[in-house]
Amino acid sequence: MANQSPSRSNSSRSNSAYSNSSQSNPSFSEEIMELLIRFVTVWRVELVLVALPTALGIWLDVHHGPIAAGVITGAVVFAIVLPPPSRHLLVRILHRESVRRHLDVAFASLPGILSDRPPIIGTVNRTHGGDRVQLGLRHGTSIEELVRAAAIIASSLGVRGVRMAVDPAHQNLVTLSIIRRDPFETNGLCCPMVKAKSFDAWEPIPVGVDEEGEIVHVSLPEHNVLFGGEPGGGKSVALSVLVAAFALDPSVALWLFDGKLVELAPWSTCAERFVGPDITLAISVLQELRAEMDHRYGELVARKVKKITPGDGLSLHVLVIDELALYVAGVDKKLADRFAELLRDLVARGRAAGIIVVAATQKPSIDIVPSALRDLFGFRWALRCATREASDTVLGSGWSTRGFSAADIAPSMRGVGLLLHEGGIPVRLRSFHLSDADVAMIAERAYRLRHHDADPIGTR
Ligand SMILES: Nc1ncnc2c1ncn2[C@@H]1O[C@H](COP(=O)(O)OP(=O)(O)O)[C@@H](O)[C@H]1O
Ligand SMILES: [Mg+2]
């Protein structure tokens, strides 16, 4: 369809004006017809929306006169346009049609096979940051061609960018995210935990917003998370978002280790144990937690179950370590190795026993975090990294060549990172922000919740 007009104009240019005059009329009318059909197809929804009240007006005019026609038609139009629900529906429909039209034009301008066989446009839904469109790829085309054309599509649409994700089960189904606004522009996204009275740690924790402005949740039971990124990237803030959620569940036992002392100190009143930069104490507390894990396994065997589940009376234990390097790469190598070995055991065996490990360090390269420990962390959260290699060290090798590198994050975008969790593909997100005042307020609420509602020791 798109290549018909160039060939027609070429042929008309090559023929003389008089020799083709007899043939030009049919092709001209054909072209008018084609344009008309195309116009009706492209603007069908808008035409129906205009045609319905027009038809009503004409009918009323014929049967009841022009005054009745004007008054009744006007009243009907206002009754639809004025109430917010129907107005919003109308706006949504018109927006959806506009997106379809713009995409049609964008696809027609693509190079190669995609302009001849443009994707079929399915449902269009608005997101906080733009739109999400379902596309069906036609035979002979693939997601790779569409991804290569991303910049052209974005510039045709006049938007910040577009991203494509193929449905793993159906390689012809693609979700196209149109990014109109950058949701990361908002500095200090408010964390839902600021207002939460309490939280159930078995529920997914809201941790930030993705590029579409949707809230990203992480489900942590049976998972461990490793944070990495350069200083000031936002590791401790993101860590505190998780700690806030766990603290607001009075059944959760918090074991907090902070090499810098100041980051997790505000949560110490809600913690089972709080350890500063003291490696000997850190080792003895890890041994305590390991004893708890072994005790748990004895309990699970007695109950004839393989893992703890919500409502079985066995609470979650959450071990949070900020500045992990201080413990696993300290000056006393023997103590550091002992710590790393205990932690490796907890990460390796703790899942079924309800032990969750969340650790942050600047660069988890193997000279700092032994690979036997690092590789056990299933979820990875990379804040800004200095290099693509450093980003791969956090997320796992190969992600930067697949377009997911935390080195691409601007230094000013604190809290923006890549989170690799359930979906299997890193999600770009900006974590919620918790100010010192927010942390103090949530910690105070969590403390009162714990002292009124539950005894963490009793629930162990
Ligand atoms: N999600 C965020 N939104 C806005 N600002 C943030 C965010 N995360 C971090 N920051 C800012 O960056 C600073 C450094 O963050 P921090 O978590 O201490 O970094 P790191 O632990 O990686 O060194 C914070 O004091 C805060 O001002
Ligand atoms: Mg920090």
Tab-separated table of C-alpha atoms and ligand atoms in Angstrom:
chain	number	residue	atom	x	y	z
A	1	MET	CA	0.000	0.000	0.000
A	2	ALA	CA	2.741	2.404	0.975
A	3	ASN	CA	4.791	1.742	-2.164
A	4	GLN	CA	1.937	2.293	-4.599
A	5	SER	CA	2.094	6.044	-4.780
A	6	PRO	CA	5.841	6.311	-5.619
A	7	SER	CA	5.490	3.820	-8.511
A	8	ARG	CA	2.416	5.657	-9.760
A	9	SER	CA	4.154	9.018	-9.690
A	10	ASN	CA	7.213	7.523	-11.430
A	11	SER	CA	5.118	6.149	-14.271
A	12	SER	CA	3.186	9.393	-14.663
A	13	ARG	CA	6.472	11.310	-14.763
A	14	SER	CA	7.850	9.063	-17.513
A	15	ASN	CA	4.749	9.398	-19.746
A	16	SER	CA	3.920	12.519	-21.737
A	17	ALA	CA	0.982	14.643	-20.566
A	18	TYR	CA	-1.247	13.938	-23.582
A	19	SER	CA	-0.435	10.267	-24.131
A	20	ASN	CA	-1.686	9.137	-20.724
A	21	SER	CA	-4.647	11.543	-20.395
A	22	SER	CA	-7.124	8.797	-21.307
A	23	GLN	CA	-5.668	6.424	-18.688
A	24	SER	CA	-5.213	9.017	-15.941
A	25	ASN	CA	-8.939	9.368	-15.167
A	26	PRO	CA	-9.584	5.781	-13.986
A	27	SER	CA	-6.381	5.726	-11.943
A	28	PHE	CA	-7.233	9.158	-10.513
A	29	SER	CA	-10.701	8.032	-9.444
A	30	GLU	CA	-9.220	4.832	-8.098
A	31	GLU	CA	-6.845	6.890	-6.108
A	32	ILE	CA	-9.630	9.129	-4.792
A	33	MET	CA	-11.560	6.001	-3.836
A	34	GLU	CA	-8.528	4.559	-2.095
A	35	LEU	CA	-7.969	7.832	-0.223
A	36	LEU	CA	-11.619	7.906	0.813
A	37	ILE	CA	-11.540	4.333	2.079
A	38	ARG	CA	-8.337	5.058	3.884
A	39	PHE	CA	-9.796	8.227	5.409
A	40	VAL	CA	-12.900	6.366	6.618
A	41	THR	CA	-10.801	3.484	7.972
A	42	VAL	CA	-8.364	5.749	9.775
A	43	TRP	CA	-10.964	8.148	11.185
A	44	ARG	CA	-13.778	5.596	11.630
A	45	VAL	CA	-14.242	6.113	15.358
A	46	GLU	CA	-14.264	9.910	15.119
A	47	LEU	CA	-16.666	9.718	12.131
A	48	VAL	CA	-19.065	7.535	14.124
A	49	LEU	CA	-18.854	9.936	17.076
A	50	VAL	CA	-19.762	12.876	14.795
A	51	ALA	CA	-22.271	10.946	12.683
A	52	LEU	CA	-24.455	9.766	15.564
A	53	PRO	CA	-25.478	13.207	16.921
A	54	THR	CA	-25.664	14.561	13.361
A	55	ALA	CA	-28.064	11.770	12.373
A	56	LEU	CA	-30.102	12.393	15.519
A	57	GLY	CA	-30.262	16.131	14.721
A	58	ILE	CA	-31.393	15.502	11.135
A	59	TRP	CA	-34.032	13.021	12.222
A	60	LEU	CA	-35.391	15.409	14.881
A	61	ASP	CA	-35.331	18.296	12.395
A	62	VAL	CA	-37.413	16.311	9.915
A	63	HIS	CA	-39.939	15.104	12.497
A	64	HIS	CA	-40.083	17.882	15.129
A	65	GLY	CA	-38.565	20.987	13.597
A	66	PRO	CA	-35.221	22.794	13.946
A	67	ILE	CA	-35.713	24.093	17.527
A	68	ALA	CA	-36.436	20.649	18.997
A	69	ALA	CA	-33.555	19.239	16.934
A	70	GLY	CA	-31.101	21.838	18.283
A	71	VAL	CA	-32.244	21.589	21.907
A	72	ILE	CA	-32.464	17.793	22.150
A	73	THR	CA	-29.249	17.105	20.226
A	74	GLY	CA	-27.389	19.705	22.298
A	75	ALA	CA	-28.762	18.189	25.522
A	76	VAL	CA	-27.699	14.687	24.484
A	77	VAL	CA	-24.193	15.875	23.561
A	78	PHE	CA	-23.809	17.758	26.868
A	79	ALA	CA	-25.164	14.761	28.826
A	80	ILE	CA	-22.347	12.679	27.333
A	81	VAL	CA	-19.561	15.241	27.440
A	82	LEU	CA	-20.163	16.825	30.863
A	83	PRO	CA	-20.202	13.875	33.355
A	84	PRO	CA	-16.584	12.956	34.131
A	85	PRO	CA	-16.923	9.140	33.601
A	86	SER	CA	-18.313	9.405	30.063
A	87	ARG	CA	-16.024	12.338	29.244
A	88	HIS	CA	-12.974	10.378	30.375
A	89	LEU	CA	-14.123	7.396	28.334
A	90	LEU	CA	-14.483	9.639	25.285
A	91	VAL	CA	-11.036	11.154	25.845
A	92	ARG	CA	-9.557	7.644	26.227
A	93	ILE	CA	-11.181	6.472	22.993
A	94	LEU	CA	-9.986	9.535	21.065
A	95	HIS	CA	-6.466	9.207	22.516
A	96	ARG	CA	-6.342	5.521	21.599
A	97	GLU	CA	-7.356	6.289	18.022
A	98	SER	CA	-4.791	9.061	17.815
A	99	VAL	CA	-2.054	6.650	18.983
A	100	ARG	CA	-3.129	4.123	16.358
A	101	ARG	CA	-3.018	6.754	13.610
A	102	HIS	CA	0.402	8.007	14.620
A	103	LEU	CA	1.730	4.456	14.798
A	104	ASP	CA	0.307	3.710	11.340
A	105	VAL	CA	2.211	6.673	9.940
A	106	ALA	CA	5.367	5.749	11.879
A	107	PHE	CA	5.299	2.146	10.616
A	108	ALA	CA	4.703	3.311	7.030
A	109	SER	CA	7.879	5.411	7.207
A	110	LEU	CA	10.091	2.530	8.356
A	111	PRO	CA	12.802	1.204	6.079
A	112	GLY	CA	12.758	-2.352	4.781
A	113	ILE	CA	10.117	-4.983	5.134
A	114	LEU	CA	8.332	-3.386	8.100
A	115	SER	CA	6.758	-0.642	5.978
A	116	ASP	CA	5.290	-3.260	3.614
A	117	ARG	CA	4.274	-5.521	6.450
A	118	PRO	CA	3.665	-3.223	9.399
A	119	PRO	CA	2.770	-4.787	12.742
A	120	ILE	CA	-0.936	-5.179	13.464
A	121	ILE	CA	-1.926	-2.710	16.161
A	122	GLY	CA	-3.920	-4.336	18.968
A	123	THR	CA	-5.084	-2.866	22.247
A	124	VAL	CA	-3.786	0.530	23.347
A	125	ASN	CA	-3.683	1.342	27.065
A	126	ARG	CA	-2.525	4.487	28.780
A	127	THR	CA	0.239	4.168	31.362
A	128	HIS	CA	1.512	6.801	33.791
A	129	GLY	CA	4.397	7.633	31.495
A	130	GLY	CA	2.781	7.136	28.061
A	131	ASP	CA	1.054	4.231	26.353
A	132	ARG	CA	1.339	0.477	26.124
A	133	VAL	CA	0.392	-1.033	22.759
A	134	GLN	CA	0.019	-4.689	21.884
A	135	LEU	CA	1.418	-5.473	18.439
A	136	GLY	CA	1.157	-8.548	16.264
A	137	LEU	CA	4.086	-9.115	13.906
A	138	ARG	CA	3.236	-10.172	10.376
A	139	HIS	CA	4.849	-13.152	8.628
A	140	GLY	CA	8.386	-12.481	7.504
A	141	THR	CA	9.079	-9.869	10.182
A	142	SER	CA	10.689	-10.230	13.589
A	143	ILE	CA	11.214	-8.376	16.853
A	144	GLU	CA	14.856	-7.671	15.884
A	145	GLU	CA	13.733	-5.497	12.935
A	146	LEU	CA	11.309	-3.648	15.182
A	147	VAL	CA	13.951	-3.083	17.883
A	148	ARG	CA	16.370	-1.733	15.251
A	149	ALA	CA	13.667	0.710	14.146
A	150	ALA	CA	12.960	1.932	17.695
A	151	ALA	CA	14.676	5.306	17.240
A	152	ILE	CA	12.801	6.011	13.975
A	153	ILE	CA	9.462	5.063	15.539
A	154	ALA	CA	10.159	7.287	18.555
A	155	SER	CA	11.113	10.249	16.377
A	156	SER	CA	8.057	9.744	14.115
A	157	LEU	CA	5.848	9.730	17.201
A	158	GLY	CA	7.722	12.682	18.697
A	159	VAL	CA	8.172	10.943	22.062
A	160	ARG	CA	11.067	10.334	24.471
A	161	GLY	CA	11.468	6.752	23.412
A	162	VAL	CA	9.857	3.407	22.713
A	163	ARG	CA	10.690	-0.027	24.091
A	164	MET	CA	9.657	-3.411	22.817
A	165	ALA	CA	9.261	-6.641	24.739
A	166	VAL	CA	8.368	-9.841	22.953
A	167	ASP	CA	6.053	-12.392	24.552
A	168	PRO	CA	8.396	-15.339	25.249
A	169	ALA	CA	5.637	-17.827	24.443
A	170	HIS	CA	4.575	-16.111	21.179
A	171	GLN	CA	7.421	-14.516	19.236
A	172	ASN	CA	4.907	-12.652	17.046
A	173	LEU	CA	3.318	-10.803	19.982
A	174	VAL	CA	5.096	-7.670	21.108
A	175	THR	CA	4.353	-5.118	23.805
A	176	LEU	CA	5.385	-1.650	22.660
A	177	SER	CA	5.864	0.908	25.441
A	178	ILE	CA	5.634	4.497	24.277
A	179	ILE	CA	7.471	6.710	26.757
A	180	ARG	CA	6.168	10.274	26.655
A	181	ARG	CA	7.222	11.517	30.073
A	182	ASP	CA	10.210	10.412	32.080
A	183	PRO	CA	8.764	9.238	35.402
A	184	PHE	CA	12.308	9.348	36.780
A	185	GLU	CA	12.299	13.140	36.493
A	186	THR	CA	10.419	13.360	39.783
A	187	ASN	CA	13.039	13.662	42.466
A	188	GLY	CA	12.136	11.913	45.697
A	189	LEU	CA	9.267	9.599	44.722
A	190	CYS	CA	7.133	9.120	47.808
A	191	CYS	CA	7.376	5.647	49.320
A	192	PRO	CA	4.011	3.987	50.157
A	193	MET	CA	5.521	2.834	53.477
A	194	VAL	CA	5.417	6.461	54.685
A	195	LYS	CA	1.644	6.138	55.006
A	196	ALA	CA	1.324	2.387	55.678
A	197	LYS	CA	0.169	1.501	59.184
A	198	SER	CA	1.630	-1.985	58.846
A	199	PHE	CA	2.775	-4.369	56.136
A	200	ASP	CA	2.648	-8.091	55.432
A	201	ALA	CA	6.167	-9.186	54.469
A	202	TRP	CA	4.761	-12.097	52.447
A	203	GLU	CA	3.214	-9.583	50.086
A	204	PRO	CA	5.227	-8.049	47.216
A	205	ILE	CA	6.995	-4.890	48.405
A	206	PRO	CA	6.536	-1.700	46.328
A	207	VAL	CA	10.082	-0.467	45.709
A	208	GLY	CA	9.917	2.180	42.986
A	209	VAL	CA	8.494	3.092	39.586
A	210	ASP	CA	9.486	1.812	36.168
A	211	GLU	CA	9.815	3.764	32.938
A	212	GLU	CA	6.091	3.546	32.298
A	213	GLY	CA	5.451	5.058	35.701
A	214	GLU	CA	4.088	1.745	37.027
A	215	ILE	CA	4.971	0.692	40.551
A	216	VAL	CA	7.558	-2.091	40.681
A	217	HIS	CA	7.045	-4.725	43.395
A	218	VAL	CA	9.511	-7.309	44.662
A	219	SER	CA	8.409	-10.499	46.337
A	220	LEU	CA	11.183	-11.480	48.710
A	221	PRO	CA	10.251	-14.662	50.584
A	222	GLU	CA	12.553	-17.402	49.211
A	223	HIS	CA	14.738	-14.818	47.486
A	224	ASN	CA	17.922	-12.948	48.282
A	225	VAL	CA	18.914	-9.589	46.816
A	226	LEU	CA	22.335	-8.169	46.052
A	227	PHE	CA	22.667	-4.406	45.516
A	228	GLY	CA	25.671	-2.912	43.753
A	229	GLY	CA	26.660	0.466	42.365
A	230	GLU	CA	28.998	3.368	42.820
A	231	PRO	CA	28.929	5.500	45.980
A	232	GLY	CA	25.979	7.888	46.018
A	233	GLY	CA	24.015	5.803	43.503
A	234	GLY	CA	21.207	5.139	45.956
A	235	LYS	CA	21.916	1.667	47.407
A	236	SER	CA	21.296	2.576	51.032
A	237	VAL	CA	18.086	4.448	50.192
A	238	ALA	CA	16.738	1.492	48.189
A	239	LEU	CA	17.805	-0.822	50.991
A	240	SER	CA	15.898	1.293	53.511
A	241	VAL	CA	12.717	0.994	51.401
A	242	LEU	CA	12.920	-2.783	51.883
A	243	VAL	CA	13.811	-2.452	55.570
A	244	ALA	CA	10.820	-0.125	56.083
A	245	ALA	CA	8.436	-2.748	54.686
A	246	PHE	CA	9.939	-5.524	56.806
A	247	ALA	CA	10.009	-3.349	59.921
A	248	LEU	CA	6.293	-2.653	59.528
A	249	ASP	CA	5.572	-6.375	59.771
A	250	PRO	CA	5.944	-7.070	63.500
A	251	SER	CA	6.307	-10.803	62.886
A	252	VAL	CA	9.556	-10.306	60.938
A	253	ALA	CA	12.838	-10.620	62.823
A	254	LEU	CA	15.316	-8.059	61.470
A	255	TRP	CA	19.050	-8.717	61.689
A	256	LEU	CA	20.820	-5.536	60.647
A	257	PHE	CA	24.513	-5.171	59.808
A	258	ASP	CA	25.826	-1.780	58.811
A	259	GLY	CA	29.481	-1.255	58.049
A	260	LYS	CA	28.926	2.518	58.106
A	261	LEU	CA	26.672	2.385	61.186
A	262	VAL	CA	24.621	5.465	60.243
A	263	GLU	CA	22.459	4.027	57.452
A	264	LEU	CA	20.642	1.294	59.370
A	265	ALA	CA	21.034	2.721	62.884
A	266	PRO	CA	17.572	4.386	62.832
A	267	TRP	CA	16.035	0.885	62.485
A	268	SER	CA	17.956	-0.584	65.403
A	269	THR	CA	15.000	-0.267	67.800
A	270	CYS	CA	12.977	-2.604	65.541
A	271	ALA	CA	15.832	-5.068	65.075
A	272	GLU	CA	16.488	-8.438	66.633
A	273	ARG	CA	20.186	-7.612	66.400
A	274	PHE	CA	22.026	-4.543	65.156
A	275	VAL	CA	25.716	-4.819	64.312
A	276	GLY	CA	28.093	-2.005	63.351
A	277	PRO	CA	31.592	-2.341	61.853
A	278	ASP	CA	32.691	-4.990	64.334
A	279	ILE	CA	33.664	-8.167	62.466
A	280	THR	CA	33.971	-10.336	65.597
A	281	LEU	CA	30.476	-9.381	66.758
A	282	ALA	CA	29.210	-9.753	63.187
A	283	ILE	CA	30.514	-13.343	63.040
A	284	SER	CA	28.965	-14.275	66.366
A	285	VAL	CA	25.571	-12.814	65.334
A	286	LEU	CA	25.711	-14.687	62.008
A	287	GLN	CA	26.405	-17.864	64.005
A	288	GLU	CA	23.287	-17.137	66.064
A	289	LEU	CA	21.238	-16.745	62.911
A	290	ARG	CA	22.681	-19.966	61.532
A	291	ALA	CA	21.679	-21.755	64.730
A	292	GLU	CA	18.183	-20.325	64.248
A	293	MET	CA	18.196	-21.679	60.665
A	294	ASP	CA	19.243	-25.167	61.834
A	295	HIS	CA	16.558	-25.047	64.524
A	296	ARG	CA	14.057	-24.096	61.825
A	297	TYR	CA	15.006	-27.083	59.681
A	298	GLY	CA	14.463	-29.347	62.709
A	299	GLU	CA	11.007	-27.780	63.084
A	300	LEU	CA	10.220	-28.273	59.390
A	301	VAL	CA	11.252	-31.947	59.590
A	302	ALA	CA	9.030	-32.400	62.673
A	303	ARG	CA	6.109	-30.816	60.788
A	304	LYS	CA	6.853	-32.922	57.700
A	305	VAL	CA	6.975	-29.852	55.447
A	306	LYS	CA	9.751	-28.672	53.146
A	307	LYS	CA	9.538	-24.933	53.661
A	308	ILE	CA	7.828	-22.299	55.705
A	309	THR	CA	4.620	-20.774	54.364
A	310	PRO	CA	2.450	-17.791	55.377
A	311	GLY	CA	0.285	-18.517	58.401
A	312	ASP	CA	2.284	-21.493	59.692
A	313	GLY	CA	3.444	-19.499	62.721
A	314	LEU	CA	7.086	-19.460	61.640
A	315	SER	CA	8.073	-15.873	60.943
A	316	LEU	CA	10.502	-14.572	58.350
A	317	HIS	CA	14.040	-13.607	59.355
A	318	VAL	CA	15.546	-10.837	57.277
A	319	LEU	CA	19.293	-10.273	57.285
A	320	VAL	CA	20.234	-6.858	55.889
A	321	ILE	CA	23.892	-5.966	55.297
A	322	ASP	CA	24.929	-2.524	54.092
A	323	GLU	CA	28.574	-2.078	53.023
A	324	LEU	CA	29.102	-5.830	52.706
A	325	ALA	CA	32.737	-5.272	51.617
A	326	LEU	CA	33.635	-4.114	55.092
A	327	TYR	CA	32.831	-7.597	56.434
A	328	VAL	CA	33.914	-9.879	53.580
A	329	ALA	CA	37.011	-7.955	52.493
A	330	GLY	CA	38.230	-6.559	55.805
A	331	VAL	CA	41.885	-6.318	56.844
A	332	ASP	CA	41.799	-9.529	58.888
A	333	LYS	CA	41.506	-12.055	56.067
A	334	LYS	CA	40.764	-14.989	58.372
A	335	LEU	CA	37.802	-13.249	59.992
A	336	ALA	CA	36.577	-11.950	56.631
A	337	ASP	CA	36.680	-15.497	55.190
A	338	ARG	CA	34.827	-16.836	58.224
A	339	PHE	CA	32.123	-14.173	57.763
A	340	ALA	CA	31.845	-14.898	54.020
A	341	GLU	CA	31.544	-18.634	54.688
A	342	LEU	CA	28.774	-18.167	57.276
A	343	LEU	CA	26.926	-15.795	54.979
A	344	ARG	CA	27.294	-18.178	52.030
A	345	ASP	CA	25.714	-20.917	54.128
A	346	LEU	CA	22.801	-18.651	55.101
A	347	VAL	CA	22.189	-17.558	51.515
A	348	ALA	CA	22.499	-21.128	50.222
A	349	ARG	CA	20.313	-22.878	52.812
A	350	GLY	CA	18.185	-20.097	54.281
A	351	ARG	CA	15.456	-19.848	51.619
A	352	ALA	CA	13.204	-22.695	52.725
A	353	ALA	CA	13.738	-21.777	56.376
A	354	GLY	CA	12.364	-18.279	55.781
A	355	ILE	CA	15.682	-16.439	55.896
A	356	ILE	CA	15.997	-13.601	53.415
A	357	VAL	CA	19.382	-11.966	52.818
A	358	VAL	CA	19.609	-8.448	51.400
A	359	ALA	CA	23.140	-7.106	50.957
A	360	ALA	CA	24.669	-3.995	49.392
A	361	THR	CA	28.188	-3.271	48.258
A	362	GLN	CA	29.794	-0.897	45.784
A	363	LYS	CA	31.301	-3.438	43.429
A	364	PRO	CA	30.729	-7.134	44.064
A	365	SER	CA	33.756	-8.239	41.995
A	366	ILE	CA	35.319	-11.501	43.108
A	367	ASP	CA	38.283	-9.818	44.778
A	368	ILE	CA	35.717	-8.357	47.196
A	369	VAL	CA	32.778	-10.789	47.301
A	370	PRO	CA	33.760	-14.435	46.737
A	371	SER	CA	31.930	-15.725	43.647
A	372	ALA	CA	30.693	-18.737	45.672
A	373	LEU	CA	28.720	-16.211	47.723
A	374	ARG	CA	27.844	-13.663	45.032
A	375	ASP	CA	26.428	-16.141	42.553
A	376	LEU	CA	23.883	-17.399	45.077
A	377	PHE	CA	21.972	-14.113	45.077
A	378	GLY	CA	19.000	-14.627	42.744
A	379	PHE	CA	17.819	-11.017	42.579
A	380	ARG	CA	20.258	-8.289	41.553
A	381	TRP	CA	19.760	-4.547	41.801
A	382	ALA	CA	22.344	-2.399	40.030
A	383	LEU	CA	22.375	1.312	40.827
A	384	ARG	CA	24.591	3.541	38.682
A	385	CYS	CA	27.933	1.900	37.903
A	386	ALA	CA	31.072	3.522	36.509
A	387	THR	CA	31.584	0.951	33.741
A	388	ARG	CA	29.643	-1.665	31.797
A	389	GLU	CA	31.884	-4.323	33.336
A	390	ALA	CA	30.957	-3.140	36.835
A	391	SER	CA	27.280	-3.271	35.851
A	392	ASP	CA	27.714	-6.840	34.597
A	393	THR	CA	29.407	-7.721	37.884
A	394	VAL	CA	26.190	-6.777	39.683
A	395	LEU	CA	23.571	-8.057	37.222
A	396	GLY	CA	25.495	-11.000	35.797
A	397	SER	CA	27.685	-11.182	32.753
A	398	GLY	CA	26.303	-10.395	29.331
A	399	TRP	CA	23.496	-8.018	30.314
A	400	SER	CA	25.321	-4.902	29.119
A	401	THR	CA	25.692	-6.319	25.605
A	402	ARG	CA	21.943	-6.994	25.655
A	403	GLY	CA	21.321	-3.304	26.328
A	404	PHE	CA	21.036	-3.379	30.103
A	405	SER	CA	23.909	-1.453	31.609
A	406	ALA	CA	23.796	0.608	34.802
A	407	ALA	CA	26.741	2.585	33.381
A	408	ASP	CA	24.216	4.331	31.077
A	409	ILE	CA	22.492	5.939	34.069
A	410	ALA	CA	23.332	9.632	34.437
A	411	PRO	CA	25.168	10.409	37.695
A	412	SER	CA	22.485	12.965	38.563
A	413	MET	CA	19.751	10.297	38.443
A	414	ARG	CA	20.247	9.026	41.968
A	415	GLY	CA	18.108	6.042	42.843
A	416	VAL	CA	17.734	4.974	39.175
A	417	GLY	CA	18.862	1.434	38.579
A	418	LEU	CA	18.255	-1.926	36.963
A	419	LEU	CA	16.488	-4.606	38.942
A	420	LEU	CA	16.771	-8.198	37.841
A	421	HIS	CA	14.078	-10.242	39.571
A	422	GLU	CA	11.160	-12.544	38.746
A	423	GLY	CA	10.635	-11.398	35.152
A	424	GLY	CA	14.124	-12.593	34.170
A	425	ILE	CA	14.858	-9.325	32.335
A	426	PRO	CA	16.231	-6.257	34.172
A	427	VAL	CA	13.652	-3.560	34.848
A	428	ARG	CA	14.773	0.069	34.755
A	429	LEU	CA	13.359	1.800	37.786
A	430	ARG	CA	13.817	4.636	40.200
A	431	SER	CA	13.505	3.584	43.804
A	432	PHE	CA	11.218	5.366	46.181
A	433	HIS	CA	12.956	7.880	48.339
A	434	LEU	CA	12.910	7.908	52.121
A	435	SER	CA	14.271	11.004	53.796
A	436	ASP	CA	15.861	10.786	57.234
A	437	ALA	CA	12.616	12.174	58.687
A	438	ASP	CA	10.555	9.503	56.861
A	439	VAL	CA	12.845	6.770	58.166
A	440	ALA	CA	12.590	8.069	61.751
A	441	MET	CA	8.799	8.236	61.509
A	442	ILE	CA	8.403	4.730	60.033
A	443	ALA	CA	10.894	3.279	62.524
A	444	GLU	CA	8.923	4.821	65.391
A	445	ARG	CA	5.644	3.392	63.992
A	446	ALA	CA	7.267	-0.012	63.528
A	447	TYR	CA	8.632	0.058	67.073
A	448	ARG	CA	5.176	0.752	68.526
A	449	LEU	CA	3.636	-1.924	66.306
A	450	ARG	CA	6.161	-4.474	67.499
A	451	HIS	CA	5.735	-3.659	71.150
A	452	HIS	CA	1.945	-3.715	71.054
A	453	ASP	CA	1.172	-6.395	68.524
A	454	ALA	CA	3.818	-9.018	68.752
A	455	ASP	CA	6.864	-10.362	70.386
A	456	PRO	CA	9.400	-11.287	67.704
A	457	ILE	CA	11.150	-13.695	70.068
A	458	GLY	CA	7.828	-15.458	70.845
A	459	THR	CA	7.035	-15.980	67.187
A	460	ARG	CA	10.336	-17.578	66.360
B	1	LIG	N1	15.497	7.090	44.855
B	1	LIG	C1	16.068	8.250	45.111
B	1	LIG	N2	15.450	9.399	44.764
B	1	LIG	C2	16.030	10.583	44.987
B	1	LIG	N3	17.245	10.744	45.559
B	1	LIG	C3	17.907	9.643	45.914
B	1	LIG	C4	17.360	8.346	45.721
B	1	LIG	N4	18.243	7.437	46.163
B	1	LIG	C5	19.297	8.132	46.631
B	1	LIG	N5	19.100	9.442	46.492
B	1	LIG	C6	20.011	10.525	46.896
B	1	LIG	O1	21.333	10.060	46.758
B	1	LIG	C7	22.027	10.146	47.988
B	1	LIG	C8	22.944	8.962	48.141
B	1	LIG	O2	22.173	7.789	48.237
B	1	LIG	P1	22.705	6.522	49.029
B	1	LIG	O3	21.574	5.552	49.087
B	1	LIG	O4	23.309	6.917	50.320
B	1	LIG	O5	23.833	6.015	48.042
B	1	LIG	P2	24.824	4.783	48.219
B	1	LIG	O6	24.363	3.973	49.385
B	1	LIG	O7	24.744	4.055	46.930
B	1	LIG	O8	26.164	5.388	48.441
B	1	LIG	C9	20.928	10.198	49.051
B	1	LIG	O9	21.335	10.903	50.176
B	1	LIG	C10	19.805	10.878	48.350
B	1	LIG	O10	19.940	12.272	48.491
B	2	MG	MG	25.338	3.479	51.141
